Every structure is written in C-alpha cells, then in structure tokens.
PDB file of C-alpha atoms in Angstrom:
ATOM      1  CA  MET A   7      -0.059   0.094  -0.043  1.00  0.00           C
ATOM      2  CA  LYS A   8       1.247   3.459  -0.851  1.00  0.00           C
ATOM      3  CA  ILE A   9       2.726   5.390   2.328  1.00  0.00           C
ATOM      4  CA  TYR A  10       1.112   8.985   2.490  1.00  0.00           C
ATOM      5  CA  SER A  11       2.053  11.896   4.564  1.00  0.00           C
ATOM      6  CA  PHE A  12       0.003  12.628   7.847  1.00  0.00           C
ATOM      7  CA  LYS A  13      -1.622  15.667   5.967  1.00  0.00           C
ATOM      8  CA  ALA A  14      -2.470  13.618   3.192  1.00  0.00           C
ATOM      9  CA  ARG A  15      -4.022  10.939   5.422  1.00  0.00           C
ATOM     10  CA  CYS A  16      -6.047  13.312   7.093  1.00  0.00           C
ATOM     11  CA  SER A  17      -7.377  14.674   3.951  1.00  0.00           C
ATOM     12  CA  ILE A  18      -8.072  10.929   2.826  1.00  0.00           C
ATOM     13  CA  LEU A  19      -9.931  10.082   5.816  1.00  0.00           C
ATOM     14  CA  CYS A  20     -12.201  13.301   5.904  1.00  0.00           C
ATOM     15  CA  LEU A  21     -12.851  12.545   2.230  1.00  0.00           C
ATOM     16  CA  ALA A  22     -13.701   9.028   3.171  1.00  0.00           C
ATOM     17  CA  LEU A  23     -15.992  10.020   5.914  1.00  0.00           C
ATOM     18  CA  ALA A  24     -17.839  12.282   3.523  1.00  0.00           C
ATOM     19  CA  LEU A  25     -18.317   9.337   0.941  1.00  0.00           C
ATOM     20  CA  MET A  26     -19.517   7.098   3.580  1.00  0.00           C
ATOM     21  CA  SER A  27     -22.088   9.290   4.940  1.00  0.00           C
ATOM     22  CA  PHE A  28     -23.375  10.504   1.598  1.00  0.00           C
ATOM     23  CA  GLY A  29     -23.666   6.626   0.558  1.00  0.00           C
ATOM     24  CA  ILE A  30     -25.614   6.009   3.645  1.00  0.00           C
ATOM     25  CA  ALA A  31     -27.750   9.045   2.826  1.00  0.00           C
ATOM     26  CA  LEU A  32     -28.500   7.600  -0.654  1.00  0.00           C
ATOM     27  CA  ILE A  33     -28.991   4.227   0.544  1.00  0.00           C
ATOM     28  CA  THR A  34     -31.783   5.374   3.211  1.00  0.00           C
ATOM     29  CA  GLN A  35     -33.328   7.873   0.655  1.00  0.00           C
ATOM     30  CA  ALA A  36     -33.785   4.891  -1.700  1.00  0.00           C
ATOM     31  CA  GLY A  37     -36.630   3.697   0.773  1.00  0.00           C
ATOM     32  CA  LEU A  38     -35.459   0.118   0.849  1.00  0.00           C
ATOM     33  CA  GLY A  39     -34.018   0.153   4.089  1.00  0.00           C
ATOM     34  CA  THR A  40     -30.943   1.650   5.230  1.00  0.00           C
ATOM     35  CA  SER A  41     -27.683   0.122   6.463  1.00  0.00           C
ATOM     36  CA  GLN A  42     -27.252  -2.105   9.638  1.00  0.00           C
ATOM     37  CA  ILE A  43     -25.252   0.439  11.539  1.00  0.00           C
ATOM     38  CA  SER A  44     -27.628   3.328  10.732  1.00  0.00           C
ATOM     39  CA  GLY A  45     -30.793   1.676  11.447  1.00  0.00           C
ATOM     40  CA  VAL A  46     -31.268   2.493  15.341  1.00  0.00           C
ATOM     41  CA  PRO A  47     -30.197   6.031  14.689  1.00  0.00           C
ATOM     42  CA  TYR A  48     -32.605   6.499  11.781  1.00  0.00           C
ATOM     43  CA  VAL A  49     -35.678   5.059  13.543  1.00  0.00           C
ATOM     44  CA  LEU A  50     -35.033   7.227  16.582  1.00  0.00           C
ATOM     45  CA  SER A  51     -34.786  10.248  14.395  1.00  0.00           C
ATOM     46  CA  LEU A  52     -38.383   9.295  13.235  1.00  0.00           C
ATOM     47  CA  LEU A  53     -39.593   8.711  16.708  1.00  0.00           C
ATOM     48  CA  LEU A  54     -38.043  11.542  18.673  1.00  0.00           C
ATOM     49  CA  PRO A  55     -36.522  15.142  18.299  1.00  0.00           C
ATOM     50  CA  GLY A  56     -33.140  15.297  16.683  1.00  0.00           C
ATOM     51  CA  THR A  57     -31.902  14.518  13.228  1.00  0.00           C
ATOM     52  CA  PHE A  58     -30.483  11.408  11.743  1.00  0.00           C
ATOM     53  CA  GLY A  59     -26.894  12.733  12.291  1.00  0.00           C
ATOM     54  CA  GLU A  60     -27.733  13.828  15.729  1.00  0.00           C
ATOM     55  CA  TRP A  61     -28.715  10.500  16.947  1.00  0.00           C
ATOM     56  CA  THR A  62     -25.872   8.770  15.013  1.00  0.00           C
ATOM     57  CA  TRP A  63     -23.523  10.967  17.268  1.00  0.00           C
ATOM     58  CA  LEU A  64     -25.184   9.809  20.212  1.00  0.00           C
ATOM     59  CA  ILE A  65     -25.286   6.343  19.663  1.00  0.00           C
ATOM     60  CA  ASN A  66     -21.398   6.440  18.562  1.00  0.00           C
ATOM     61  CA  VAL A  67     -20.813   8.020  22.002  1.00  0.00           C
ATOM     62  CA  LEU A  68     -22.543   5.065  23.746  1.00  0.00           C
ATOM     63  CA  PHE A  69     -20.164   2.947  21.515  1.00  0.00           C
ATOM     64  CA  VAL A  70     -16.944   4.846  22.685  1.00  0.00           C
ATOM     65  CA  ALA A  71     -18.314   4.774  26.313  1.00  0.00           C
ATOM     66  CA  ALA A  72     -18.983   0.931  26.189  1.00  0.00           C
ATOM     67  CA  GLU A  73     -15.542   0.563  24.601  1.00  0.00           C
ATOM     68  CA  TRP A  74     -13.893   2.562  27.240  1.00  0.00           C
ATOM     69  CA  LEU A  75     -15.616   0.447  29.916  1.00  0.00           C
ATOM     70  CA  ILE A  76     -14.758  -2.976  28.262  1.00  0.00           C
ATOM     71  CA  MET A  77     -10.868  -1.871  27.884  1.00  0.00           C
ATOM     72  CA  LYS A  78     -10.842  -0.918  31.797  1.00  0.00           C
ATOM     73  CA  ARG A  79      -8.435   1.612  31.340  1.00  0.00           C
ATOM     74  CA  PRO A  80      -7.994   5.456  31.169  1.00  0.00           C
ATOM     75  CA  TRP A  81      -8.840   7.318  28.004  1.00  0.00           C
ATOM     76  CA  TYR A  82      -6.442   7.127  25.505  1.00  0.00           C
ATOM     77  CA  PRO A  83      -5.800   9.031  22.270  1.00  0.00           C
ATOM     78  CA  GLU A  84      -7.835   6.453  20.137  1.00  0.00           C
ATOM     79  CA  LEU A  85     -11.008   7.193  21.894  1.00  0.00           C
ATOM     80  CA  PHE A  86     -10.829  10.799  21.410  1.00  0.00           C
ATOM     81  CA  SER A  87     -10.066  10.145  17.538  1.00  0.00           C
ATOM     82  CA  GLN A  88     -13.234   8.028  17.349  1.00  0.00           C
ATOM     83  CA  LEU A  89     -15.077  10.655  18.873  1.00  0.00           C
ATOM     84  CA  LEU A  90     -13.805  13.289  16.408  1.00  0.00           C
ATOM     85  CA  VAL A  91     -14.444  10.679  13.571  1.00  0.00           C
ATOM     86  CA  ALA A  92     -17.989  10.268  14.865  1.00  0.00           C
ATOM     87  CA  ALA A  93     -18.650  14.164  14.850  1.00  0.00           C
ATOM     88  CA  VAL A  94     -17.469  14.640  11.226  1.00  0.00           C
ATOM     89  CA  PHE A  95     -19.254  11.505  10.331  1.00  0.00           C
ATOM     90  CA  SER A  96     -22.362  12.534  11.799  1.00  0.00           C
ATOM     91  CA  PHE A  97     -22.134  16.040  10.307  1.00  0.00           C
ATOM     92  CA  PHE A  98     -21.879  14.733   6.850  1.00  0.00           C
ATOM     93  CA  ILE A  99     -24.964  12.430   7.248  1.00  0.00           C
ATOM     94  CA  ASP A 100     -27.315  15.292   7.768  1.00  0.00           C
ATOM     95  CA  LEU A 101     -25.484  17.258   5.219  1.00  0.00           C
ATOM     96  CA  GLY A 102     -26.099  14.375   2.652  1.00  0.00           C
ATOM     97  CA  MET A 103     -29.644  14.156   3.687  1.00  0.00           C
ATOM     98  CA  TYR A 104     -30.248  17.719   3.211  1.00  0.00           C
ATOM     99  CA  LEU A 105     -28.528  17.989  -0.186  1.00  0.00           C
ATOM    100  CA  ILE A 106     -30.416  14.825  -1.563  1.00  0.00           C
ATOM    101  CA  ARG A 107     -34.028  15.761  -0.032  1.00  0.00           C
ATOM    102  CA  GLY A 108     -35.496  16.315  -3.503  1.00  0.00           C
ATOM    103  CA  ILE A 109     -34.566  12.852  -4.814  1.00  0.00           C
ATOM    104  CA  GLN A 110     -37.651  10.885  -4.323  1.00  0.00           C
ATOM    105  CA  PRO A 111     -37.589   8.053  -6.537  1.00  0.00           C
ATOM    106  CA  GLN A 112     -40.664   6.372  -7.473  1.00  0.00           C
ATOM    107  CA  CYS A 113     -40.533   3.085  -9.294  1.00  0.00           C
ATOM    108  CA  TYR A 114     -38.666   0.231  -7.676  1.00  0.00           C
ATOM    109  CA  SER A 115     -35.819   0.135 -10.427  1.00  0.00           C
ATOM    110  CA  SER A 116     -34.925   3.536  -9.717  1.00  0.00           C
ATOM    111  CA  ARG A 117     -35.009   2.926  -5.939  1.00  0.00           C
ATOM    112  CA  ALA A 118     -32.493  -0.315  -6.602  1.00  0.00           C
ATOM    113  CA  ALA A 119     -30.280   2.065  -8.908  1.00  0.00           C
ATOM    114  CA  LEU A 120     -29.834   4.530  -6.030  1.00  0.00           C
ATOM    115  CA  LEU A 121     -29.447   1.952  -3.391  1.00  0.00           C
ATOM    116  CA  PHE A 122     -26.713   0.541  -5.603  1.00  0.00           C
ATOM    117  CA  PHE A 123     -24.850   4.025  -6.154  1.00  0.00           C
ATOM    118  CA  GLY A 124     -25.079   4.527  -2.193  1.00  0.00           C
ATOM    119  CA  CYS A 125     -23.295   1.162  -1.730  1.00  0.00           C
ATOM    120  CA  PHE A 126     -20.601   2.071  -4.183  1.00  0.00           C
ATOM    121  CA  LEU A 127     -19.868   5.471  -2.208  1.00  0.00           C
ATOM    122  CA  LEU A 128     -20.047   3.694   1.031  1.00  0.00           C
ATOM    123  CA  SER A 129     -17.282   1.131  -0.427  1.00  0.00           C
ATOM    124  CA  LEU A 130     -15.291   3.726  -1.729  1.00  0.00           C
ATOM    125  CA  GLY A 131     -15.496   5.638   1.643  1.00  0.00           C
ATOM    126  CA  ILE A 132     -14.413   2.404   3.790  1.00  0.00           C
ATOM    127  CA  ASP A 133     -11.664   1.702   1.395  1.00  0.00           C
ATOM    128  CA  GLY A 134     -10.403   5.321   1.775  1.00  0.00           C
ATOM    129  CA  GLU A 135     -10.835   4.965   5.679  1.00  0.00           C
ATOM    130  CA  LEU A 136      -8.495   1.781   5.405  1.00  0.00           C
ATOM    131  CA  ARG A 137      -6.126   3.549   3.476  1.00  0.00           C
ATOM    132  CA  ALA A 138      -5.941   6.602   5.635  1.00  0.00           C
ATOM    133  CA  SER A 139      -5.154   4.314   8.566  1.00  0.00           C
ATOM    134  CA  LEU A 140      -5.644   6.966  11.310  1.00  0.00           C
ATOM    135  CA  SER A 141      -8.627   5.910  13.091  1.00  0.00           C
ATOM    136  CA  MET A 142     -11.969   3.948  12.925  1.00  0.00           C
ATOM    137  CA  THR A 143     -15.662   4.634  13.726  1.00  0.00           C
ATOM    138  CA  PRO A 144     -16.749   3.898  17.002  1.00  0.00           C
ATOM    139  CA  GLY A 145     -18.810   0.813  16.116  1.00  0.00           C
ATOM    140  CA  GLU A 146     -15.684  -0.845  14.742  1.00  0.00           C
ATOM    141  CA  GLY A 147     -13.575   0.254  17.841  1.00  0.00           C
ATOM    142  CA  LEU A 148     -16.332  -1.454  20.000  1.00  0.00           C
ATOM    143  CA  VAL A 149     -16.401  -4.612  18.044  1.00  0.00           C
ATOM    144  CA  GLN A 150     -12.516  -4.610  18.169  1.00  0.00           C
ATOM    145  CA  ALA A 151     -12.630  -4.246  21.913  1.00  0.00           C
ATOM    146  CA  ILE A 152     -15.279  -6.856  22.555  1.00  0.00           C
ATOM    147  CA  SER A 153     -12.998  -9.339  20.399  1.00  0.00           C
ATOM    148  CA  MET A 154     -10.002  -8.302  22.316  1.00  0.00           C
ATOM    149  CA  TYR A 155     -11.623  -8.935  25.660  1.00  0.00           C
ATOM    150  CA  THR A 156     -13.460 -12.203  24.719  1.00  0.00           C
ATOM    151  CA  GLY A 157     -10.863 -13.687  22.519  1.00  0.00           C
ATOM    152  CA  ILE A 158     -13.384 -14.452  19.671  1.00  0.00           C
ATOM    153  CA  LEU A 159     -12.333 -13.394  16.166  1.00  0.00           C
ATOM    154  CA  PHE A 160     -13.268  -9.837  14.919  1.00  0.00           C
ATOM    155  CA  ASP A 161     -15.267 -10.953  11.955  1.00  0.00           C
ATOM    156  CA  ARG A 162     -17.527 -13.137  14.120  1.00  0.00           C
ATOM    157  CA  VAL A 163     -17.922 -10.379  16.717  1.00  0.00           C
ATOM    158  CA  LYS A 164     -19.102  -8.040  13.985  1.00  0.00           C
ATOM    159  CA  ILE A 165     -21.510 -10.189  12.563  1.00  0.00           C
ATOM    160  CA  SER A 166     -23.095 -10.626  16.137  1.00  0.00           C
ATOM    161  CA  PHE A 167     -22.847  -7.000  16.563  1.00  0.00           C
ATOM    162  CA  ASP A 168     -24.320  -6.098  13.308  1.00  0.00           C
ATOM    163  CA  CYS A 169     -27.293  -8.673  13.960  1.00  0.00           C
ATOM    164  CA  CYS A 170     -27.927  -7.120  17.316  1.00  0.00           C
ATOM    165  CA  LEU A 171     -28.156  -3.733  15.521  1.00  0.00           C
ATOM    166  CA  VAL A 172     -30.672  -4.782  13.149  1.00  0.00           C
ATOM    167  CA  LEU A 173     -32.771  -6.425  15.884  1.00  0.00           C
ATOM    168  CA  ALA A 174     -33.016  -3.423  17.890  1.00  0.00           C
ATOM    169  CA  ALA A 175     -33.845  -1.304  14.858  1.00  0.00           C
ATOM    170  CA  LEU A 176     -36.697  -3.674  13.892  1.00  0.00           C
ATOM    171  CA  SER A 177     -37.820  -3.689  17.314  1.00  0.00           C
ATOM    172  CA  LEU A 178     -37.711   0.208  17.647  1.00  0.00           C
ATOM    173  CA  SER A 179     -39.399   0.371  13.900  1.00  0.00           C
ATOM    174  CA  TRP A 180     -42.160  -2.102  14.832  1.00  0.00           C
ATOM    175  CA  PHE A 181     -43.213  -1.125  18.484  1.00  0.00           C
ATOM    176  CA  GLY A 182     -42.345   2.714  17.754  1.00  0.00           C
ATOM    177  CA  LEU A 183     -43.832   3.162  14.293  1.00  0.00           C
ATOM    178  CA  GLY A 184     -45.878   0.277  13.778  1.00  0.00           C
ATOM    179  CA  ARG A 185     -44.202  -0.693  10.592  1.00  0.00           C
ATOM    180  CA  LEU A 186     -40.699  -1.864   9.169  1.00  0.00           C
ATOM    181  CA  GLU A 187     -39.293   1.278   8.169  1.00  0.00           C
ATOM    182  CA  VAL A 188     -35.883   0.910   7.863  1.00  0.00           C
ATOM    183  CA  ILE A 189     -34.987  -2.675   7.864  1.00  0.00           C
ATOM    184  CA  ARG A 190     -35.896  -4.182   4.516  1.00  0.00           C
ATOM    185  CA  GLU A 191     -34.437  -5.920   1.462  1.00  0.00           C
ATOM    186  CA  GLY A 192     -32.023  -3.004   0.843  1.00  0.00           C
ATOM    187  CA  THR A 193     -30.492  -3.658   4.207  1.00  0.00           C
ATOM    188  CA  LEU A 194     -29.507  -7.135   3.274  1.00  0.00           C
ATOM    189  CA  ALA A 195     -28.320  -6.001  -0.111  1.00  0.00           C
ATOM    190  CA  ALA A 196     -26.141  -3.312   1.307  1.00  0.00           C
ATOM    191  CA  ALA A 197     -24.838  -5.878   3.685  1.00  0.00           C
ATOM    192  CA  LEU A 198     -24.089  -8.454   0.871  1.00  0.00           C
ATOM    193  CA  ILE A 199     -22.623  -6.222  -1.928  1.00  0.00           C
ATOM    194  CA  THR A 200     -20.505  -3.711   0.084  1.00  0.00           C
ATOM    195  CA  GLY A 201     -17.696  -6.273   0.953  1.00  0.00           C
ATOM    196  CA  PRO A 202     -17.175  -7.210  -2.634  1.00  0.00           C
ATOM    197  CA  MET A 203     -17.462  -3.811  -3.807  1.00  0.00           C
ATOM    198  CA  ILE A 204     -14.629  -2.843  -1.384  1.00  0.00           C
ATOM    199  CA  ARG A 205     -12.222  -5.685  -2.473  1.00  0.00           C
ATOM    200  CA  VAL A 206     -12.687  -4.430  -6.382  1.00  0.00           C
ATOM    201  CA  ILE A 207     -12.260  -0.885  -5.490  1.00  0.00           C
ATOM    202  CA  HIS A 208      -9.018  -1.703  -3.425  1.00  0.00           C
ATOM    203  CA  LYS A 209      -7.371  -3.571  -6.382  1.00  0.00           C
ATOM    204  CA  ILE A 210      -8.308  -0.921  -8.717  1.00  0.00           C
TER     205      ILE A 210
END
C-alpha cells in the first residue's frame, strides 16, 4: 500500500467520511432500508426530536463509552479520535440527507439504482478510511474491543454486533412506528454487496 504523509492521510480520512455518509444518505433515501449500523439512529430520528446525524452521534458516543468500559483503562488517544471521527461522520450524514432531500425515486428500479450507487459510495469511503489508517468509527472500535476482551475473532463479533443492531432497529421500528421502516431488502443487499465492492475498489 502506498505510504501517505500525515496531512494527506487526514485529507483522505475526511473525504472517506464524506463518501461514507453520503452513501448512507443515498441508501436511506432509496426507501428500501438503511445500512445495519444506521438503522437504530434513523428510527430514533423518526420517533423523537433530533436529526439522523444527531442520533448517529449520540449512539456513537455510547459505543465509545462501552469500549472504554470494556478496555478498563484510562482514556487514550484512540477514543478521542473516534469521537472526532463520529462527529464529522454525523455532520456529513445530515448534510447528505439535506442535499439529496429532493431525490424521491418512485419506481422500484430507480430505488434499486439509488441503493446501488449509495453502496458504491459507502464502499469507496470505507476503502479510503482503511487507506488513511488514522482512526476507525466507534462501531468498529467497540467490535475490536469486544474481540480483544473475549478472544473471539473480529469478523464473528462483527456479524453478531450487526445482527444485534438490526434486531434493535426492527424492534424500535415495529413497536414505535407500527411498521418496518428501515430494515428491508435494501439492508440485506447493502450487507451483501458492500464487502465485494470494497475488494474490487481496493484492487483498482
């Protein structure tokens, strides 16, 4: 992998967060379900005062607090960097939702196309985040902490963590809204195609 300067890595990380956030905004706007990590904050934004981005920030703060409790050691720079990443990420989610508010696809094929493009931007952003190698989102940080504490492989913890988030979003949506608003076939599609997209983008 190419070695970048610190300034370049910071720029890459900011661009990556913007791409990830806009990707999530497009996936959500497609109306076929949002991503696993965004399900809970999106439902909360529909149920309670606060924007999608603001609830994303609050949920990420809880993730960082949980990571700190699991690691059982004083605050360290990685936690502060994760909070900063979460703040930028949340801001870009609200910005993305605002900028694309006029996009209202009606037919299913248009929604599917918007979902696919959102997944592409999300994958591009994740690859950029990996290339910057400066920090990670709090959700990934919490998964890493659980993996280190339990000795369970990261990918297995990640799958269980995502499933818990999906179940929480389903419960909030069903009991709070009376309908399945955010977890649909688009959620499964995003989960299945994002990984392969990242691998292809990384090779290119």
